[in-house]
mmCIF file of C-alpha atoms and ligand atoms in Angstrom:
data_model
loop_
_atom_site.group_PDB
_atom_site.id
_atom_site.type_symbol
_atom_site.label_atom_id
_atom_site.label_comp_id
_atom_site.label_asym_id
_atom_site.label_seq_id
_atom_site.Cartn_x
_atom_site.Cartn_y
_atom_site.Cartn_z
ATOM 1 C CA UNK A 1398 -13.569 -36.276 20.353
ATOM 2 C CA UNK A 1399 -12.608 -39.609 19.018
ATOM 3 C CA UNK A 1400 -9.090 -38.545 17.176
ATOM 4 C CA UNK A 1401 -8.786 -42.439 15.867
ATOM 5 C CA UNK A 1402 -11.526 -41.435 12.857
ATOM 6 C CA UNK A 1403 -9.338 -38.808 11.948
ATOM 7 C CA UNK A 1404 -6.283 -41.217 11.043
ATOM 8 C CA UNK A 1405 -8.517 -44.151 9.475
ATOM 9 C CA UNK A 1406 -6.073 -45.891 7.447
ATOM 10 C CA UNK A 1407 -8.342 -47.378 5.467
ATOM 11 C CA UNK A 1408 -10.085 -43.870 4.934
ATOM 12 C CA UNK A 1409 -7.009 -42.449 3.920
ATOM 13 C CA UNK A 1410 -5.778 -45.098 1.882
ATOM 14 C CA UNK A 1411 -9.178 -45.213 -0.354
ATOM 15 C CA UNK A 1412 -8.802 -40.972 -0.574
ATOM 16 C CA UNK A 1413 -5.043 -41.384 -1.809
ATOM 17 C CA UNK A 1414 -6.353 -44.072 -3.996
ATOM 18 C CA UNK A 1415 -8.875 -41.808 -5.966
ATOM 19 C CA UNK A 1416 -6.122 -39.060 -6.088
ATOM 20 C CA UNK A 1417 -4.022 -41.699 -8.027
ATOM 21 C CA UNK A 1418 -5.655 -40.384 -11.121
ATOM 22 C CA UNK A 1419 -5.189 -37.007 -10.887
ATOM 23 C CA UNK A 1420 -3.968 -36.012 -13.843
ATOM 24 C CA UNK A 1421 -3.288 -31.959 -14.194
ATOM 25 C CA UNK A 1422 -0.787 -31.008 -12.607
ATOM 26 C CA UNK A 1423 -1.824 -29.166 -9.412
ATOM 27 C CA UNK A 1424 0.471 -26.879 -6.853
ATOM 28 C CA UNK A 1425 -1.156 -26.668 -3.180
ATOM 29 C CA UNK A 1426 -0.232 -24.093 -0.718
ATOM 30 C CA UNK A 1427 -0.577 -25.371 2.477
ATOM 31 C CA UNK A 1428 -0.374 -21.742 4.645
ATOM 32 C CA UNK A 1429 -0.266 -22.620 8.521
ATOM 33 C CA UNK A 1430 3.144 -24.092 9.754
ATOM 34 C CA UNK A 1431 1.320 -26.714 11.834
ATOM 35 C CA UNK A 1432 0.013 -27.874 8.642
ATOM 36 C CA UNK A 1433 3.118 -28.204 7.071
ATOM 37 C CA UNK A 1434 4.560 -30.424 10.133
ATOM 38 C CA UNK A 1435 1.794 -32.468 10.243
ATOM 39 C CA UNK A 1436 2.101 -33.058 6.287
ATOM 40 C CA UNK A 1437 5.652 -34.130 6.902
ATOM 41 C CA UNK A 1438 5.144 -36.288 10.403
ATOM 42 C CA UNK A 1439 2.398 -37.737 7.943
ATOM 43 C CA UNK A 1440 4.522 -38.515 5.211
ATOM 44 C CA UNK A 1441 1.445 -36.507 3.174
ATOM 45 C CA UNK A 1442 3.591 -35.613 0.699
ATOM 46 C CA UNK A 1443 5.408 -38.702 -0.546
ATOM 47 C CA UNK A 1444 2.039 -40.934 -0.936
ATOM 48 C CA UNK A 1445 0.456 -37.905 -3.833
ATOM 49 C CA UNK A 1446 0.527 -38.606 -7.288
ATOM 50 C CA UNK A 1447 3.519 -36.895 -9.051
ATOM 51 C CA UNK A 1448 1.030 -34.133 -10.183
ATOM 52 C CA UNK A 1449 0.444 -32.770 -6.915
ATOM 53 C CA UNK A 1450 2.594 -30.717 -4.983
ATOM 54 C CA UNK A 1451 2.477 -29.077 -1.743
ATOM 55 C CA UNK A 1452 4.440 -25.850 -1.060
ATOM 56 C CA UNK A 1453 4.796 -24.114 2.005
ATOM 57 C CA UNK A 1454 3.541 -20.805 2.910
ATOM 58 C CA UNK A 1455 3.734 -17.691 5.000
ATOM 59 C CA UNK A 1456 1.761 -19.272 7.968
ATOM 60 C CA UNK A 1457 4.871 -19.856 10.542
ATOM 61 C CA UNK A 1458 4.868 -16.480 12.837
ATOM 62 C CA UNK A 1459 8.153 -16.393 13.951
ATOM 63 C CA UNK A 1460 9.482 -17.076 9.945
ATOM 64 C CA UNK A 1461 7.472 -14.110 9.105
ATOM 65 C CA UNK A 1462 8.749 -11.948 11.692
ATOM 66 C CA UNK A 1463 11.951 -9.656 10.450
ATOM 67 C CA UNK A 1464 15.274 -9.488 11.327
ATOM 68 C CA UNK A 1465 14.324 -5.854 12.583
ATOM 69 C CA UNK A 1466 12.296 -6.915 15.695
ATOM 70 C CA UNK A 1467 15.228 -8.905 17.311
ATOM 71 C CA UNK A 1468 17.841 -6.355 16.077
ATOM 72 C CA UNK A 1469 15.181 -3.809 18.231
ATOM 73 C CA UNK A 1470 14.942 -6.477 21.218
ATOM 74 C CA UNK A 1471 18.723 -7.177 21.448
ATOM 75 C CA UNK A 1472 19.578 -2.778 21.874
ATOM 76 C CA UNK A 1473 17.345 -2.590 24.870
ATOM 77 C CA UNK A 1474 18.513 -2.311 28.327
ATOM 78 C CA UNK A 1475 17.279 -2.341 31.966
ATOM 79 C CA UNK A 1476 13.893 -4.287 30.951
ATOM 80 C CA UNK A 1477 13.195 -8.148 31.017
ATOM 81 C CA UNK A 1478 12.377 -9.193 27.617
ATOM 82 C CA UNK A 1479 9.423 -12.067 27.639
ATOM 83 C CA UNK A 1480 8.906 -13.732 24.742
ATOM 84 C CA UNK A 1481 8.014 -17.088 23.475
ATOM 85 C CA UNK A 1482 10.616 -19.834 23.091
ATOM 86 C CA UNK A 1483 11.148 -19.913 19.463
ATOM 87 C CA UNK A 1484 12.068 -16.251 19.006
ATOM 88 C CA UNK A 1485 14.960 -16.184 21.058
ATOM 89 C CA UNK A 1486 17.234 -18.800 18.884
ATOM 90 C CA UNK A 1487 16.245 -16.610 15.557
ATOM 91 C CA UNK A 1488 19.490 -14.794 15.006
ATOM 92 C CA UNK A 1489 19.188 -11.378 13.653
ATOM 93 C CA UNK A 1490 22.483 -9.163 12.525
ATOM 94 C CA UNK A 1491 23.161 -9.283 16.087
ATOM 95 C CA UNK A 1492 23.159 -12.227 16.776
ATOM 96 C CA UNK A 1493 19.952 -14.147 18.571
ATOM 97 C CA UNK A 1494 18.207 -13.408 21.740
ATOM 98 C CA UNK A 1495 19.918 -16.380 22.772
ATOM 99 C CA UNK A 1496 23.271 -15.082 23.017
ATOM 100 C CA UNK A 1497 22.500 -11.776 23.946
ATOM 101 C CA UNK A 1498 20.924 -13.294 27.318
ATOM 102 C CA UNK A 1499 24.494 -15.196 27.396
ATOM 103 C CA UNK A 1500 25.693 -12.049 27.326
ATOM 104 C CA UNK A 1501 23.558 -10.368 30.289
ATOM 105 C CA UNK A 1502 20.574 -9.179 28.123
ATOM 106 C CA UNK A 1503 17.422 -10.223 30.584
ATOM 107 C CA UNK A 1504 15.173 -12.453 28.258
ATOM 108 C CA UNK A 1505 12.557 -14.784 29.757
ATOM 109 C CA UNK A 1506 10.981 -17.487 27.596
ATOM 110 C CA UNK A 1507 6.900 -17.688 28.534
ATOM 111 C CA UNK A 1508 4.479 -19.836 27.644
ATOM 112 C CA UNK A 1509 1.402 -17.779 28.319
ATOM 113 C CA UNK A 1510 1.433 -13.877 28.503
ATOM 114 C CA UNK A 1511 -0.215 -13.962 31.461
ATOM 115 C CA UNK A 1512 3.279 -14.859 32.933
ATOM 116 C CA UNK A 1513 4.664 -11.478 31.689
ATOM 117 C CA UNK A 1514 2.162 -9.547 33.896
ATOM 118 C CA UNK A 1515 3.256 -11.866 36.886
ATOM 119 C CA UNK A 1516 6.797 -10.391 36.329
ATOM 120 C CA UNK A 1517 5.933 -6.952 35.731
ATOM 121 C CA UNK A 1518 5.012 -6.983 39.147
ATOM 122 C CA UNK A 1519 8.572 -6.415 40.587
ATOM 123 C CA UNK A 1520 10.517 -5.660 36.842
ATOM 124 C CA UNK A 1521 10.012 -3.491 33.988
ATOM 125 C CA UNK A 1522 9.231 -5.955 31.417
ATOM 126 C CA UNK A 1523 8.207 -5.784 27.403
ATOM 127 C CA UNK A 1524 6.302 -8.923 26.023
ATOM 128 C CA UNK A 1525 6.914 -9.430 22.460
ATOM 129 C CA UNK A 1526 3.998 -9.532 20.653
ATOM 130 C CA UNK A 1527 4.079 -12.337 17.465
ATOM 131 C CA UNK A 1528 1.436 -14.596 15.893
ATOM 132 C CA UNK A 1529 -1.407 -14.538 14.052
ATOM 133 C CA UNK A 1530 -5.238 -14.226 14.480
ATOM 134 C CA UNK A 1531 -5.293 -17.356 16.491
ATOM 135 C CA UNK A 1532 -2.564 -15.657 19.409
ATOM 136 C CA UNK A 1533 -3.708 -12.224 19.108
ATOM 137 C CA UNK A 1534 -6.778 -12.531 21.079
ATOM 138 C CA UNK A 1535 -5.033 -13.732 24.263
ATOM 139 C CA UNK A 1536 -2.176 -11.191 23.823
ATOM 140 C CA UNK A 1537 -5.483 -8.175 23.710
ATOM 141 C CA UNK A 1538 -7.093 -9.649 26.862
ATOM 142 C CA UNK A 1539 -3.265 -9.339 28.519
ATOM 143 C CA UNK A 1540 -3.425 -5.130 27.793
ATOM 144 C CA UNK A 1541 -6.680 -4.994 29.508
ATOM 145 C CA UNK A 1542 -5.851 -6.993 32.692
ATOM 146 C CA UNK A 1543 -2.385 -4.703 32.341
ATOM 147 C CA UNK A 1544 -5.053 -1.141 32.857
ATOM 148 C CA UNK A 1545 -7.104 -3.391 35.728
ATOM 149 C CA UNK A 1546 -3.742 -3.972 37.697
ATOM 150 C CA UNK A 1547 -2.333 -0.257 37.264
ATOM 151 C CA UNK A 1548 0.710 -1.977 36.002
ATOM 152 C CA UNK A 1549 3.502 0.778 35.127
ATOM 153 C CA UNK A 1550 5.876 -1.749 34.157
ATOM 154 C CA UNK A 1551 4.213 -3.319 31.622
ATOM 155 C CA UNK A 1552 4.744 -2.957 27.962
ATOM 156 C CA UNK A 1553 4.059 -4.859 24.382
ATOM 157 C CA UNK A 1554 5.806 -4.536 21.263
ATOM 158 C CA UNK A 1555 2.945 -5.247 18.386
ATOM 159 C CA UNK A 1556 4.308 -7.320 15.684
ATOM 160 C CA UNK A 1557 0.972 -8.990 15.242
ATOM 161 C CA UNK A 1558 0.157 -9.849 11.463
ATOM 162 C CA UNK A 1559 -3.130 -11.107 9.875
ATOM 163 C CA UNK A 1560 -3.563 -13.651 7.149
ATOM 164 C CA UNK A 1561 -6.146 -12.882 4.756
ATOM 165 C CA UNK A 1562 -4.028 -9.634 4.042
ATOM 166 C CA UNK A 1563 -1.054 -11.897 3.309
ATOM 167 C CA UNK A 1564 -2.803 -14.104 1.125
ATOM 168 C CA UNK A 1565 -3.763 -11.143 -0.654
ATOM 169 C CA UNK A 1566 -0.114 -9.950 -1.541
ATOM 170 C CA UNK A 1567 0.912 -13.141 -2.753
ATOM 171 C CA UNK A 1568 -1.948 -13.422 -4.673
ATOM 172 C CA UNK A 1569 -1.261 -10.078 -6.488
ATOM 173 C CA UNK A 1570 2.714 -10.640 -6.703
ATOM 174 C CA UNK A 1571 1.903 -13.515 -8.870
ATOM 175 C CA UNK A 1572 4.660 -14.826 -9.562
ATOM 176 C CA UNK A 1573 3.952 -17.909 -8.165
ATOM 177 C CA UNK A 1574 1.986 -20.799 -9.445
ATOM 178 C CA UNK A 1575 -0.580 -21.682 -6.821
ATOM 179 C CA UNK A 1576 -4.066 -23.308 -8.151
ATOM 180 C CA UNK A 1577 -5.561 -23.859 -4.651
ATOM 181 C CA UNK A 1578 -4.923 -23.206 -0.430
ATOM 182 C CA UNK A 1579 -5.025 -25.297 2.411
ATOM 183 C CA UNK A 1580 -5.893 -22.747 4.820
ATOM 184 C CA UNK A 1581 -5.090 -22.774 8.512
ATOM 185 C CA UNK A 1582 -7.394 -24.569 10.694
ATOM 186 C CA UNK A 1583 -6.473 -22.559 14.233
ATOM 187 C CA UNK A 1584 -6.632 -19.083 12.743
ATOM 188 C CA UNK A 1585 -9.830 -20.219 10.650
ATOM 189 C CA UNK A 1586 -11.527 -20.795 14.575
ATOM 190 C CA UNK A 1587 -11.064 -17.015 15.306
ATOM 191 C CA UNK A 1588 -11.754 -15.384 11.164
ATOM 192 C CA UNK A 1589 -14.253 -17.576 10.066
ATOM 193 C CA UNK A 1590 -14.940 -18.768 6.801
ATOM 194 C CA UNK A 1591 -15.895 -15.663 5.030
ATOM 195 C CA UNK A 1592 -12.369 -13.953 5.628
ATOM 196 C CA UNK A 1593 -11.756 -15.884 2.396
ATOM 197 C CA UNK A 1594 -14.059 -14.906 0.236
ATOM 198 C CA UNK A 1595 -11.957 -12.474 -1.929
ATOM 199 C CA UNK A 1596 -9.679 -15.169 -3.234
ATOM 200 C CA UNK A 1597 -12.508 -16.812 -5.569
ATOM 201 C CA UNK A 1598 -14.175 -13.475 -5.985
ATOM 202 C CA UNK A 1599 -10.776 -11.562 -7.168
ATOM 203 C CA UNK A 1600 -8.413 -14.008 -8.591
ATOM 204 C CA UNK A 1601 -10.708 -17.313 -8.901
ATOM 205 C CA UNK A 1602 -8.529 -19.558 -6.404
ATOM 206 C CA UNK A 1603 -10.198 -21.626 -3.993
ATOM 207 C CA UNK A 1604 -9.200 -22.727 -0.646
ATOM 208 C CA UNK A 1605 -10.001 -25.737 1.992
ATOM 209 C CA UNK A 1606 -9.867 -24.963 5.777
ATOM 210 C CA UNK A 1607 -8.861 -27.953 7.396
ATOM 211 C CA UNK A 1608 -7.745 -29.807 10.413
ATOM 212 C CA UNK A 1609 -4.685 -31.416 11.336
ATOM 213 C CA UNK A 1610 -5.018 -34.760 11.202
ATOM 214 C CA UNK A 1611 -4.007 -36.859 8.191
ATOM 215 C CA UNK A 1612 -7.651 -37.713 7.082
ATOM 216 C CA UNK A 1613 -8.321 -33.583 7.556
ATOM 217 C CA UNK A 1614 -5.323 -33.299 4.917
ATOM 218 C CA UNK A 1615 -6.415 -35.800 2.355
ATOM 219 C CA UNK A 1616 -9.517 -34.921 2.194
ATOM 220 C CA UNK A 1617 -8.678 -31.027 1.835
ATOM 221 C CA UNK A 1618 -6.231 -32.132 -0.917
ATOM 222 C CA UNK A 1619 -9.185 -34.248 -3.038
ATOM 223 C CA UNK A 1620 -11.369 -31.237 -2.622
ATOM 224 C CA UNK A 1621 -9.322 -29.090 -4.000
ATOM 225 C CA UNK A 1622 -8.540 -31.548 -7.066
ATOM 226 C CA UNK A 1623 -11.992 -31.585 -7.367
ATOM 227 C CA UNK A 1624 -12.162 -27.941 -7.277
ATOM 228 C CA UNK A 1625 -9.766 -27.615 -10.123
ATOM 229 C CA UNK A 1626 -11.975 -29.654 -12.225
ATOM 230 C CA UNK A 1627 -15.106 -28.064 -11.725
ATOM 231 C CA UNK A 1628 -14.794 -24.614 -10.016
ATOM 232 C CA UNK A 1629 -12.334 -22.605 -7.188
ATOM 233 C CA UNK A 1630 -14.291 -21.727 -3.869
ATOM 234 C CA UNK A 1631 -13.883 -21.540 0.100
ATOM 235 C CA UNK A 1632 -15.016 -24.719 1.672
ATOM 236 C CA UNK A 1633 -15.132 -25.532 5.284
ATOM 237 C CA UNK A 1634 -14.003 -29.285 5.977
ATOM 238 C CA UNK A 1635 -12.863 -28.255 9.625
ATOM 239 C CA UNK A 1636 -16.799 -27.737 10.778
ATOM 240 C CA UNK A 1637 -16.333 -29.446 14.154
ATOM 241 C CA UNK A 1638 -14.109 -25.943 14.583
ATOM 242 C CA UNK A 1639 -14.285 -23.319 12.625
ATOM 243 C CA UNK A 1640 -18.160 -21.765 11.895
ATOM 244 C CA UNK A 1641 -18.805 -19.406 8.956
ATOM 245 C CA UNK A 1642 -18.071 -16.227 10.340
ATOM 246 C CA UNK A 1643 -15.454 -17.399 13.268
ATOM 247 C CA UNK A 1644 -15.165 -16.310 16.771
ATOM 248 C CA UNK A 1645 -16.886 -12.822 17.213
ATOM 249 C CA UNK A 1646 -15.868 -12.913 20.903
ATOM 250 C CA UNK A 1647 -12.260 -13.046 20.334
ATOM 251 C CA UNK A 1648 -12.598 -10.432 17.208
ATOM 252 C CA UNK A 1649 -14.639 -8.223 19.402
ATOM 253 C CA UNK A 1650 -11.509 -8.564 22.132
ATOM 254 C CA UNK A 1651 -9.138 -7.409 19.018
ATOM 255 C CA UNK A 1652 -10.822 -4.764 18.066
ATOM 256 C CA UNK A 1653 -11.314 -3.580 21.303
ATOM 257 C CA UNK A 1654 -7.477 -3.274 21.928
ATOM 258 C CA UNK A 1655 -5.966 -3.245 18.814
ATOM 259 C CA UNK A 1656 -6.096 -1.106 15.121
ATOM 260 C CA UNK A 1657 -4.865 -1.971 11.483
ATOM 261 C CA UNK A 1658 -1.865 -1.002 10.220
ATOM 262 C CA UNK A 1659 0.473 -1.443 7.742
ATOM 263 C CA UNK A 1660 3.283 -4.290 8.298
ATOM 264 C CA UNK A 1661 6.528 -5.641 7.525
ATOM 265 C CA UNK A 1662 6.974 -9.280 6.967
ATOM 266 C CA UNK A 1663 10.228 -11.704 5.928
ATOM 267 C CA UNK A 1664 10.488 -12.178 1.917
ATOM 268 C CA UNK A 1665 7.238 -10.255 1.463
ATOM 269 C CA UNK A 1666 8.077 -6.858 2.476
ATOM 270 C CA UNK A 1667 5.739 -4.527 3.880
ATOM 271 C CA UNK A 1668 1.914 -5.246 3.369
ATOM 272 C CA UNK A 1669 -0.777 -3.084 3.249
ATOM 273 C CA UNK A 1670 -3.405 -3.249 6.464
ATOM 274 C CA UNK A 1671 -1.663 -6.918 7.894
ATOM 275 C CA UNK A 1672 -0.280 -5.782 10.832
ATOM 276 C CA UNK A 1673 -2.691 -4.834 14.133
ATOM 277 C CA UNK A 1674 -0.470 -2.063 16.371
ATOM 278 C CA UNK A 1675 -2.101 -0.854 19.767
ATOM 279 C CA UNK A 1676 -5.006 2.117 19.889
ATOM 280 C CA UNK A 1677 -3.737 5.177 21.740
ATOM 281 C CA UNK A 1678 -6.638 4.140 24.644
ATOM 282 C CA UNK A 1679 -4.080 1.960 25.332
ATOM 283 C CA UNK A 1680 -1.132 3.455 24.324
ATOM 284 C CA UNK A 1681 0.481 3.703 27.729
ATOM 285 C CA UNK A 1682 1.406 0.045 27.359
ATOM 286 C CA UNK A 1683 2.615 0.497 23.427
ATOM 287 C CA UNK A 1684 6.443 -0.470 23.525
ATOM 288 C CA UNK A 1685 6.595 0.529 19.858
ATOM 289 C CA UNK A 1686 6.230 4.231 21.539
ATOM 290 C CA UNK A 1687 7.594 4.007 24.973
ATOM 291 C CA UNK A 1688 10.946 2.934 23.762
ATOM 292 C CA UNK A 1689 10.868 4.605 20.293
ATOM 293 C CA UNK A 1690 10.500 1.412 18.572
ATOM 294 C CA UNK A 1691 10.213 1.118 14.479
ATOM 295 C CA UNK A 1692 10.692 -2.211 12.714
ATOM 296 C CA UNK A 1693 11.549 -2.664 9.095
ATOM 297 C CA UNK A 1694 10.766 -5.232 6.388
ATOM 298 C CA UNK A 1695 14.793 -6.240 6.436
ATOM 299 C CA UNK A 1696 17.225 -9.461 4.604
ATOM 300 C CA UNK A 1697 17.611 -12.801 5.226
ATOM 301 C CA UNK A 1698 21.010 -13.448 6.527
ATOM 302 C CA UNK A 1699 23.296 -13.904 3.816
ATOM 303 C CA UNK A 1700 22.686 -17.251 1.665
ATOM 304 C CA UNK A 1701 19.160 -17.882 3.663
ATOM 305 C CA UNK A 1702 16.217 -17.873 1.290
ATOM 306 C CA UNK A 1703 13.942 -18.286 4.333
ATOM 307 C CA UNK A 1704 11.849 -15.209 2.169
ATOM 308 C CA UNK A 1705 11.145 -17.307 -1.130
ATOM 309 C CA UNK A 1706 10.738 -20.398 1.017
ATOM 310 C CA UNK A 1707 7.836 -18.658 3.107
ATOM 311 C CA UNK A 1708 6.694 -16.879 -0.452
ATOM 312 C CA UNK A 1709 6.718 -21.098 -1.983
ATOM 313 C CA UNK A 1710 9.499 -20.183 -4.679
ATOM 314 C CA UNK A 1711 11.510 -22.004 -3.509
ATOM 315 C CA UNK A 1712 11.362 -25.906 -1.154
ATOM 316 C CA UNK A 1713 13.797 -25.597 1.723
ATOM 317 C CA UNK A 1714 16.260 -28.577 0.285
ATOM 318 C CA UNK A 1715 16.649 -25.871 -2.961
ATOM 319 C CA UNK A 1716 18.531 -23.485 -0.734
ATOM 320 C CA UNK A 1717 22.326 -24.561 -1.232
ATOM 321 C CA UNK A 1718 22.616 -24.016 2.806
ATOM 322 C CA UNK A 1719 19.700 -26.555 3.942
ATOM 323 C CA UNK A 1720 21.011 -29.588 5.945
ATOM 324 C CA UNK A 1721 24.671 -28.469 4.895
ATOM 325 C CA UNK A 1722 25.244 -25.539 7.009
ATOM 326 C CA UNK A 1723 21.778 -24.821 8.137
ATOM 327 C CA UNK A 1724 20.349 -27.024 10.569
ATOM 328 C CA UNK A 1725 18.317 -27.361 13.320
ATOM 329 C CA UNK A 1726 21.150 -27.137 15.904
ATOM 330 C CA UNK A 1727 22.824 -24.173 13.726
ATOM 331 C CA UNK A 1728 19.683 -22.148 12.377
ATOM 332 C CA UNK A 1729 20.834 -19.609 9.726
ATOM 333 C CA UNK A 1730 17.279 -18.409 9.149
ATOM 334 C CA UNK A 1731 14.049 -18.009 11.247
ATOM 335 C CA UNK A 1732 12.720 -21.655 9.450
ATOM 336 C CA UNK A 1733 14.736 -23.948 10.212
ATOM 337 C CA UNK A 1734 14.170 -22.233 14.034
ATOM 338 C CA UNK A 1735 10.712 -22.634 14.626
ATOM 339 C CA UNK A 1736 8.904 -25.601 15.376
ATOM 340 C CA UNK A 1737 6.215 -24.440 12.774
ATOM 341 C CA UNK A 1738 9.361 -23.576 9.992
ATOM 342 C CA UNK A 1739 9.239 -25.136 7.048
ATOM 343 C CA UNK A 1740 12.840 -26.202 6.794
ATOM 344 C CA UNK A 1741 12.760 -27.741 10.226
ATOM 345 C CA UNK A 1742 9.663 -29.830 9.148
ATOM 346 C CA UNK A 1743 11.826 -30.717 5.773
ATOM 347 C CA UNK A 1744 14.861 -31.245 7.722
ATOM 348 C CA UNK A 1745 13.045 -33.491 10.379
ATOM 349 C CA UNK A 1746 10.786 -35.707 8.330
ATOM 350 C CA UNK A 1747 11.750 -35.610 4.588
ATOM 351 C CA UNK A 1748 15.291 -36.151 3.837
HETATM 352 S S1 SF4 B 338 17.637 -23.913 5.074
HETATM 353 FE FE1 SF4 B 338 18.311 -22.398 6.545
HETATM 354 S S2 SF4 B 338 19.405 -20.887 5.359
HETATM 355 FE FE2 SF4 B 338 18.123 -22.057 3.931
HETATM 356 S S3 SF4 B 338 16.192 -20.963 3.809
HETATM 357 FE FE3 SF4 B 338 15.959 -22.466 5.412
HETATM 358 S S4 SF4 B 338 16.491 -21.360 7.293
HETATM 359 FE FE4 SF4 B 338 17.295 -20.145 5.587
#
């Protein structure tokens, strides 16, 4: 793959050109965290036309992930915790994983969950189970090697959640003005195109699925000016990628493992079918019922308005504790934590 197409100056200069004369005014939701850093590392957002903005959306897992789970995480005892690296500095009422390990809790930051089996072979161990579509199929295929190794000291704590469902509530909450999506190019791979359908067909917004390079971005953003001149729909500009129907494979692996259920997420409460908990074939390695765990839709800590920043109510510098008390080396809220958060990509690339 030749990457140096992708940031063409002169290909994005001539795209930002025509989007010059955009006129209406037009409010973008870009929902996948990645897309929101790349949109700031870009500096995306200060070469639009004053009639275009871009607000963030729900798209960051650990944002979207409540208070509740690490509040769960931090009461446990006798177990190694293994979780990704962002999750441990998101404090909860408790305090964060962080300082609970400075405090003796047993918490190992992985970086495939693959590793967790390797230490469930001497320790009782729970993996923590966050992301979205695109993680989900890896965390699946780690249950079923669990069952081939016998492993008794294995667990996962499902706290999976699933876009389209998500787009779905804020869609119907409404009370936000969003005239078009930049949907997530890594989650798009494993989905497919057609997982969008129901925005055009019940509330007549259209989306792009795009990549992550600046010429991706552009381009998604003149589509969907284009869109709001003619009509909304779900076009593919990520085709070297992401096929109409996604990756059947890694769905199949899902559904294999895994059922639908109801979940809770940060600022949008609980939602209806967006949450994937493990089927009682498999239920031996469910943490959720081996250690009696229930997780709640939950606050923000006090003053954070990490919900109405991941709901785009709100941009993180309009929350009175971004870059004053909140920062990157003092998180008060889950986005200013992860490297996908919205107020870290604000506080990193567009003060
Ligand atoms: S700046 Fe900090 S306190 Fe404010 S919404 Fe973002 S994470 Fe929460």
């Amino acid at each position: 793959m030749d990457w140096k197409k992708f940031r063409n100056p002169q290909l994005i200069a001539d795209i930002l050109q025509l989007l010059q004369s955009h006129q209406q005014p037009l409010r973008l939701m870009e929902v996948c965290g990645t897309h929101t850093m790349a949109i700031g590392h870009w500096g995306i957002r200060k070469l639009l036309p004053a009639t275009i903005s871009l607000i963030s959306g729900p798209g960051c897992p650990v944002c979207v992930t409540p208070t509740s789970l690490i509040d769960a995480l931090i009461e446990l005892k006798s177990v190694t915790i293994a979780t990704f690296g962002d999750l441990i500095r998101v404090p909860g009422n408790y305090g964060s994983l962080e300082l609970a390990r400075a405090r003796g809790l047993q918490v190992k930051v992985i970086y495939s969950p693959l590793e967790a089996l390797e230490l469930a072979e001497k320790r009782e161990v729970i993996l923590v189970g966050i992301g979205f579509e695109t993680t989900i199929p890896g965390m699946a295929q780690t249950l079923i090697e669990a069952r081939r190794r016998n492993l008794k000291n294995f667990s996962l704590l499902p706290a999976f959640k699933t876009i389209p469902p998500a787009l779905r509530a804020l869609l119907k909450e409404n009370d936000v003005q969003i005239d078009g999506f930049l949907l997530p190019g890594h989650v798009s791979v494993i989905i497919g195109l057609e997982s969008y359908r129901f925005m055009t067909q019940e509330f007549g917004i259209g989306g792009i699925i795009t990549g992550f390079e600046p010429l991706d971005i552009v381009t998604a953003i003149y589509h969907l000016a284009l869109q709001q001149e003619n009509s909304p729909r779900i076009e593919n500009e990520y085709r070297r990628c992401v096929s109409d129907r996604g990756n059947r494979i890694a769905r199949d692996l899902m559904e294999q493992v895994l059922e639908v259920q109801d979940a809770p997420w940060r600022g949008l409460g609980w939602i209806p079918g967006s949450g994937l908990g493990i089927r009682a074939e498999f239920a031996e390695f469910d943490a959720s019922r081996k250690y009696g765990i229930t997780l709640a839709a939950g606050n923000d800590p006090p003053g954070c308005r990490c919900g109405d920043v991941l709901k785009g109510k709100i941009i993180p510098p309009e929350c009175p504790l971004f870059a004053r008390v909140c920062q990157p080396e003092n998180p008060i809220g889950p986005c200013m934590v992860s490297s996908e958060g919205s107020c870290a990509a604000y506080y990193k690339y567009e003060q």
